[in-house]
Short mmCIF file of C-alpha atoms in Angstrom, two decimals:
data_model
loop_
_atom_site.label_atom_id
_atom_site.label_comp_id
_atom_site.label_asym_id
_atom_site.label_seq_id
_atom_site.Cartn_x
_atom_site.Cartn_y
_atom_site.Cartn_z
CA UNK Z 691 154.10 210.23 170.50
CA UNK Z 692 157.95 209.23 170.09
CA UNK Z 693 158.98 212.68 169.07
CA UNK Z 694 157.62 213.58 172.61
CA UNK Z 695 160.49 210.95 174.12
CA UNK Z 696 163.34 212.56 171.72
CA UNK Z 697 165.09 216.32 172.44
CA UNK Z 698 163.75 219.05 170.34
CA UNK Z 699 167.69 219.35 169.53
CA UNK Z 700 167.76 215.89 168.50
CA UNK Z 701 164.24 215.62 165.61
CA UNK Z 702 166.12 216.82 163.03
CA UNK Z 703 168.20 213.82 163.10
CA UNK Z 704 165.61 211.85 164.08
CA UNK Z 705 163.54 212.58 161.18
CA UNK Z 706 166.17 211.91 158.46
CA UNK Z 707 167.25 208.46 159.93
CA UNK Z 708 163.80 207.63 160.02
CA UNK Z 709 163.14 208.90 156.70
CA UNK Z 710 166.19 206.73 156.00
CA UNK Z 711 164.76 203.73 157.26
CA UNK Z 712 161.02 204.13 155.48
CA UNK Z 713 163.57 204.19 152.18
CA UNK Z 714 164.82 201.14 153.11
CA UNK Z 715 161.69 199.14 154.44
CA UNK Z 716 160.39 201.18 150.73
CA UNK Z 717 163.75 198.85 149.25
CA UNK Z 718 163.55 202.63 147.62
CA UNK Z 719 167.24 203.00 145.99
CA UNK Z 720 168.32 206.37 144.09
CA UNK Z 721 171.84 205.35 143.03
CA UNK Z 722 174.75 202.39 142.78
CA UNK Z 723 176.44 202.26 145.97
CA UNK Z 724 179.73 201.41 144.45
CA UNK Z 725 180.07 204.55 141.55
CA UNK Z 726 176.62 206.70 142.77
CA UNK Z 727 175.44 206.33 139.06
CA UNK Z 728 171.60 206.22 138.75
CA UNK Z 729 171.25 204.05 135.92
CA UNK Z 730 169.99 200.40 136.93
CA UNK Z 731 167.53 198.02 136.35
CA UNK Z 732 165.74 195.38 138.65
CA UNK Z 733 167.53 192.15 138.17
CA UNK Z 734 165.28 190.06 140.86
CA UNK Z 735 162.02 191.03 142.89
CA UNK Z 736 161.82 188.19 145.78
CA UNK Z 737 162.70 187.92 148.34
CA UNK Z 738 163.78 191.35 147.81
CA UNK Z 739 164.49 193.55 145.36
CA UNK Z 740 168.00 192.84 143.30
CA UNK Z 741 169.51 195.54 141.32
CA UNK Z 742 172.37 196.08 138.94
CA UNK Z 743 174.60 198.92 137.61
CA UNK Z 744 174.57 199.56 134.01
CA UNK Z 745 177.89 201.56 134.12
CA UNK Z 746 179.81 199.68 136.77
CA UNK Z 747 177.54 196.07 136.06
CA UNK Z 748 177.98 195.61 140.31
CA UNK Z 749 174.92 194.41 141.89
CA UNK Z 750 173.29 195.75 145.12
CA UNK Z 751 169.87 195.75 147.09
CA UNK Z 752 169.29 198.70 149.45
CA UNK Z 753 171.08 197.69 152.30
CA UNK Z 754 174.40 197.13 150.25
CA UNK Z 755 177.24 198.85 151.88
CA UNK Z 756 175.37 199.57 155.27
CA UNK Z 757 175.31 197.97 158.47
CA UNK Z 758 172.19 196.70 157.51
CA UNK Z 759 173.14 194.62 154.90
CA UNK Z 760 171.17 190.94 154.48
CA UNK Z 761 168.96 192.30 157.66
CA UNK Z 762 165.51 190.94 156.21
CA UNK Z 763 162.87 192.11 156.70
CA UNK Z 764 163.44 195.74 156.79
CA UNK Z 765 160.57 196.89 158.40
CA UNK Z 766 162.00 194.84 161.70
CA UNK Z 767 164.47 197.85 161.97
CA UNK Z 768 161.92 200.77 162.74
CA UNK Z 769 159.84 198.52 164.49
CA UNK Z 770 162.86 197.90 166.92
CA UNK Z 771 164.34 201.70 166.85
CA UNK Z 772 161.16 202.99 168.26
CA UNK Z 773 160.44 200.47 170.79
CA UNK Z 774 163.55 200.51 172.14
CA UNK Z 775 162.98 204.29 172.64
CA UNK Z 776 159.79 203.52 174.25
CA UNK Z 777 161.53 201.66 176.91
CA UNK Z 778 160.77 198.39 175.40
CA UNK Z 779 163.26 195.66 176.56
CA UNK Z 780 165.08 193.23 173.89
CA UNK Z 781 162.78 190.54 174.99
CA UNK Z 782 159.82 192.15 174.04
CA UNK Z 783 160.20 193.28 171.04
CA UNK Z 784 161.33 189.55 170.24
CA UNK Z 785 158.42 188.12 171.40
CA UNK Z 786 156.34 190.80 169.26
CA UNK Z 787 157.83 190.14 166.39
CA UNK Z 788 158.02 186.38 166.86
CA UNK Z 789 161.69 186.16 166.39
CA UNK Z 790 165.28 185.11 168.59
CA UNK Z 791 166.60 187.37 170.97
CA UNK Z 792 169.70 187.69 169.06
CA UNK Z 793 168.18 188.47 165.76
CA UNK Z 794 166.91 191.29 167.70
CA UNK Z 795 169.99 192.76 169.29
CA UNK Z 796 171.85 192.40 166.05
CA UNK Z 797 169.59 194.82 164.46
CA UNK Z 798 169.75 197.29 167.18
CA UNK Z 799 173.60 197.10 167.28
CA UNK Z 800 173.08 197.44 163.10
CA UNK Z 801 171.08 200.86 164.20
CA UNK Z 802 173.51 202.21 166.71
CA UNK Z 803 176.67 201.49 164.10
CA UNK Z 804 174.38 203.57 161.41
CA UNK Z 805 174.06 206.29 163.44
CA UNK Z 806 177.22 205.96 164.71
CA UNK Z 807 178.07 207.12 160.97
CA UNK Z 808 175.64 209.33 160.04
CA UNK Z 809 174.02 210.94 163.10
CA UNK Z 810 176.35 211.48 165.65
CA UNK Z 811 174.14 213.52 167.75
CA UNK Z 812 170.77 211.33 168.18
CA UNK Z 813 173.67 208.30 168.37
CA UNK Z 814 174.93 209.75 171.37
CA UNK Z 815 171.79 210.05 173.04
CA UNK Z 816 170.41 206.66 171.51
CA UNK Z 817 173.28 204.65 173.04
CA UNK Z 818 173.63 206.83 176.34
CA UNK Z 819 169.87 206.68 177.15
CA UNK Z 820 168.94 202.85 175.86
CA UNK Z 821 172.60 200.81 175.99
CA UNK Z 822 174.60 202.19 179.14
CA UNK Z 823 172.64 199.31 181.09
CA UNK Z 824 172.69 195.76 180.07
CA UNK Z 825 169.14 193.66 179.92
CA UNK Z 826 168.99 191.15 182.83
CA UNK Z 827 169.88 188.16 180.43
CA UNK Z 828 172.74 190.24 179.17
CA UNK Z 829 174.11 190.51 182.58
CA UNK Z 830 173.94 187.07 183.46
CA UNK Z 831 175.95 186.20 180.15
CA UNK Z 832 178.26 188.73 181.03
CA UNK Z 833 179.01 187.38 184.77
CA UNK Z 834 179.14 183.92 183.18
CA UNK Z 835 181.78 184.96 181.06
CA UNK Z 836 183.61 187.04 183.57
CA UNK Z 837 183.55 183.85 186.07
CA UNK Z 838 184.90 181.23 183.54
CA UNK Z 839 187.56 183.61 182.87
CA UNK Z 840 188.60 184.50 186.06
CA UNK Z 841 188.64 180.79 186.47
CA UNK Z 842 190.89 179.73 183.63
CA UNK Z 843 193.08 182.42 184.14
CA UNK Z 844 193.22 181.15 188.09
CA UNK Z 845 193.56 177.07 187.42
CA UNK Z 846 197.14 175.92 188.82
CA UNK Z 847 196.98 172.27 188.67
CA UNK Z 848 194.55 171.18 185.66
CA UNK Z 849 193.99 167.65 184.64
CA UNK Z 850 196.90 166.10 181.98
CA UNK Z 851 195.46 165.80 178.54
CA UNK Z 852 197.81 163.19 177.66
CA UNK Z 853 198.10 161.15 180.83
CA UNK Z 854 195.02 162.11 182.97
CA UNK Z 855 197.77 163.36 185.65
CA UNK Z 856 197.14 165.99 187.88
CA UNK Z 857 200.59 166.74 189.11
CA UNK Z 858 200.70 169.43 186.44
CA UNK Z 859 202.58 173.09 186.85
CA UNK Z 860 201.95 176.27 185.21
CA UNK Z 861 204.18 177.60 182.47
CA UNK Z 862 204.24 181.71 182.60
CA UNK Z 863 201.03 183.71 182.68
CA UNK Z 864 198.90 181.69 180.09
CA UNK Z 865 196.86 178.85 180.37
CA UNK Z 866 200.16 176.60 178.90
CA UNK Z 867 201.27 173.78 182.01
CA UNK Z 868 203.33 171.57 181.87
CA UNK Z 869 202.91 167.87 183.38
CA UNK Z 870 204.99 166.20 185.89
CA UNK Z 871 204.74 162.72 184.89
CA UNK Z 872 204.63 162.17 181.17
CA UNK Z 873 206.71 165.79 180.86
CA UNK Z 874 204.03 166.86 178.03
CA UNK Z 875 203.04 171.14 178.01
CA UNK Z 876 199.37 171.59 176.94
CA UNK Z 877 197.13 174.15 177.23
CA UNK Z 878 193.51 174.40 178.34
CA UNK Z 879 192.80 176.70 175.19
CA UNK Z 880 194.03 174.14 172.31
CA UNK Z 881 191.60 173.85 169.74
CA UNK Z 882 189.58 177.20 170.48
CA UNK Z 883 189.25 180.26 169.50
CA UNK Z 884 191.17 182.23 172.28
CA UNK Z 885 194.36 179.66 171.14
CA UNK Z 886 197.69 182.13 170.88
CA UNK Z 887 195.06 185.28 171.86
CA UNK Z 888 198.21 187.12 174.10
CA UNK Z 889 197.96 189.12 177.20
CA UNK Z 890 195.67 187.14 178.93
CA UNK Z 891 195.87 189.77 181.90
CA UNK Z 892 194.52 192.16 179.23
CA UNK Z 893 191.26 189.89 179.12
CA UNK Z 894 188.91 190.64 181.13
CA UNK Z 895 189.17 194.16 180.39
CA UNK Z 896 188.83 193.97 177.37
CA UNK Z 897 185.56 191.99 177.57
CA UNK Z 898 184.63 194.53 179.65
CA UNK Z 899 184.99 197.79 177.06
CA UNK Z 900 183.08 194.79 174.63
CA UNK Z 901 180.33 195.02 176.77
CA UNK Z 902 180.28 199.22 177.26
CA UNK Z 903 180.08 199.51 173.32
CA UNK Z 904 183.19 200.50 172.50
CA UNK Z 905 184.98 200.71 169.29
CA UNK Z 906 187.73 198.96 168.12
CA UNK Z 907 189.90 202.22 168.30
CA UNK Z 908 188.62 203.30 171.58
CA UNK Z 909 189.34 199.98 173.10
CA UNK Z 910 193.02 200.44 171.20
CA UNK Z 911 193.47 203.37 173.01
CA UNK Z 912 192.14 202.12 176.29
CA UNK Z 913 194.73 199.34 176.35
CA UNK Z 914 197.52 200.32 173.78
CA UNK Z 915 196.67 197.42 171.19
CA UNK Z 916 196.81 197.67 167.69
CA UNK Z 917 193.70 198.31 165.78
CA UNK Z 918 194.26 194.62 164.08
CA UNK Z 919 194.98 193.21 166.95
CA UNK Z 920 191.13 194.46 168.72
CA UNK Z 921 189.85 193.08 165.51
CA UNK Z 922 191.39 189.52 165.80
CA UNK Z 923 190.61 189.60 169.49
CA UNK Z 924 187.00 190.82 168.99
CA UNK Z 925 186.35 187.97 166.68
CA UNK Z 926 187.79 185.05 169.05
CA UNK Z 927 186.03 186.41 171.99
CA UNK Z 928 182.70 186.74 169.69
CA UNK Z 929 183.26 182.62 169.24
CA UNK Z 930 184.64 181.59 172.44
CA UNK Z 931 181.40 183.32 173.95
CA UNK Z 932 179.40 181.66 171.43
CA UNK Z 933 180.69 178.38 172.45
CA UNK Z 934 180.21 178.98 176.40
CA UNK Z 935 176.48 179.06 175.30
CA UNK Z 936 176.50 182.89 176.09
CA UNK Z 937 175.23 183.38 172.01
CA UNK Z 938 173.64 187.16 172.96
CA UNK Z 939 176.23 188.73 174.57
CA UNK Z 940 178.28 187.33 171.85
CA UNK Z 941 176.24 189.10 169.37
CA UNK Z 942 175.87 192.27 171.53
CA UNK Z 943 179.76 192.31 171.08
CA UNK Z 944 180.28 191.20 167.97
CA UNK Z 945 180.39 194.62 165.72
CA UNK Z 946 181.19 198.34 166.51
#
């Protein structure tokens, strides 16, 4: 039945990813990772299975070196790549498999990044048929985030942290001000994650190409950042959303 939902083009692919994941659900491992010898022996069984190089004496489990790395239990991953195919929504598959919403996205985005790698082709398709439109509670995340920001960015005379003032003035285009009375500067970001995060006109854009699925060098590209720089910025937005109680959008965001 899901072959019928995938392009003939497109089972090719489809079979060897999900020959790749029945490996991995299998904890089925042919080689070391780190020097692709196959000598190794089974170091621990439980809670799943442990094993080490005898040439390079690194230890791995299946998932070492893949986006699904510490993603217990395996068989979660086909369970979620199908359904979501079957036009299953996020919630649903949670509530099927008794889990968090955000355990559940973080294995999808953990299947999109995999075939980002190794099967361009059904990648394309998976992300342009299942991830182009955000679940409701994604959305509603998203417009929280986009409102708070707008917001901060906007604020012209916030409340003195050191004297409770409010005849406070803006400094530049951050959220620095500087108050009146006691002459103090503060800033409504001390003591979070987007603290010293430039370009705060660049913001909300690039929450934005967050939330399409882009990659770190696509959003580079998009608004002529370094590649470090996307990285740093990925990671305080990934907290700051996390503290704004908006925890799976965060994790929708988090990797590419």
């Amino acid at each position: 039945m899901i072959y019928e939902l995938v392009p003939n083009e497109l089972h090719d692919e489809f079979k060897a990813f999900h020959h790749d994941l029945e490996k991995i659900t299998s904890q089925h491992v042919q080689s070391c990772p780190f020097c692709k010898k196959t000598e190794f022996y089974i170091i621990r069984s439980k809670p799943n299975k442990t094993y080490r190089c005898k040439d390079c004496d690194k230890y791995f489990t299946v998932s070492t070196n893949t986006p699904f790395n510490r993603l217990m239990p395996y068989n979660w991953l086909e369970f979620i790549f199908t359904n979501r195919i079957n036009k299953m929504g996020y919630k649903e598959i949670a509530d099927n498999l008794e889990t968090s919403l955000e355990k559940v996205i973080r294995r999808d985005r953990a299947i999109i990044n995999y075939l980002q790698n190794y099967y361009p082709s059904l990648h394309n398709w998976y992300t342009h048929q299942k991830q182009t439109k955000l679940m409701p509670s994604l959305a509603k995340q998203y417009n929280t985030i986009k409102a708070k920001v707008t917001a901060l960015l906007n604020e012209q005379n916030p409340t003195c942290k050191h004297c409770g003032s409010k005849e406070t003035t803006k400094i530049g285009s951050r959220t620095c001000y500087r108050c009146k009375r006691c002459r103090h500067s503060f800033s409504l970001l001390s003591n979070t994650s987007l603290n010293r995060i430039p370009k705060p006109e660049l913001w909300l854009q690039f929450i934005e190409l967050l939330v399409s699925g882009a990659s770190n060098s696509q959003i580079g590209k998009a608004l002529n950042l370094h590649n470090d720089t996307v990285r740093k910025w990925r990671s305080a937005w990934y907290y700051m959303m996390k503290d704004w109680q908006c925890e799976a959008l965060a994790v929708w965001c988090k990797n590419k």
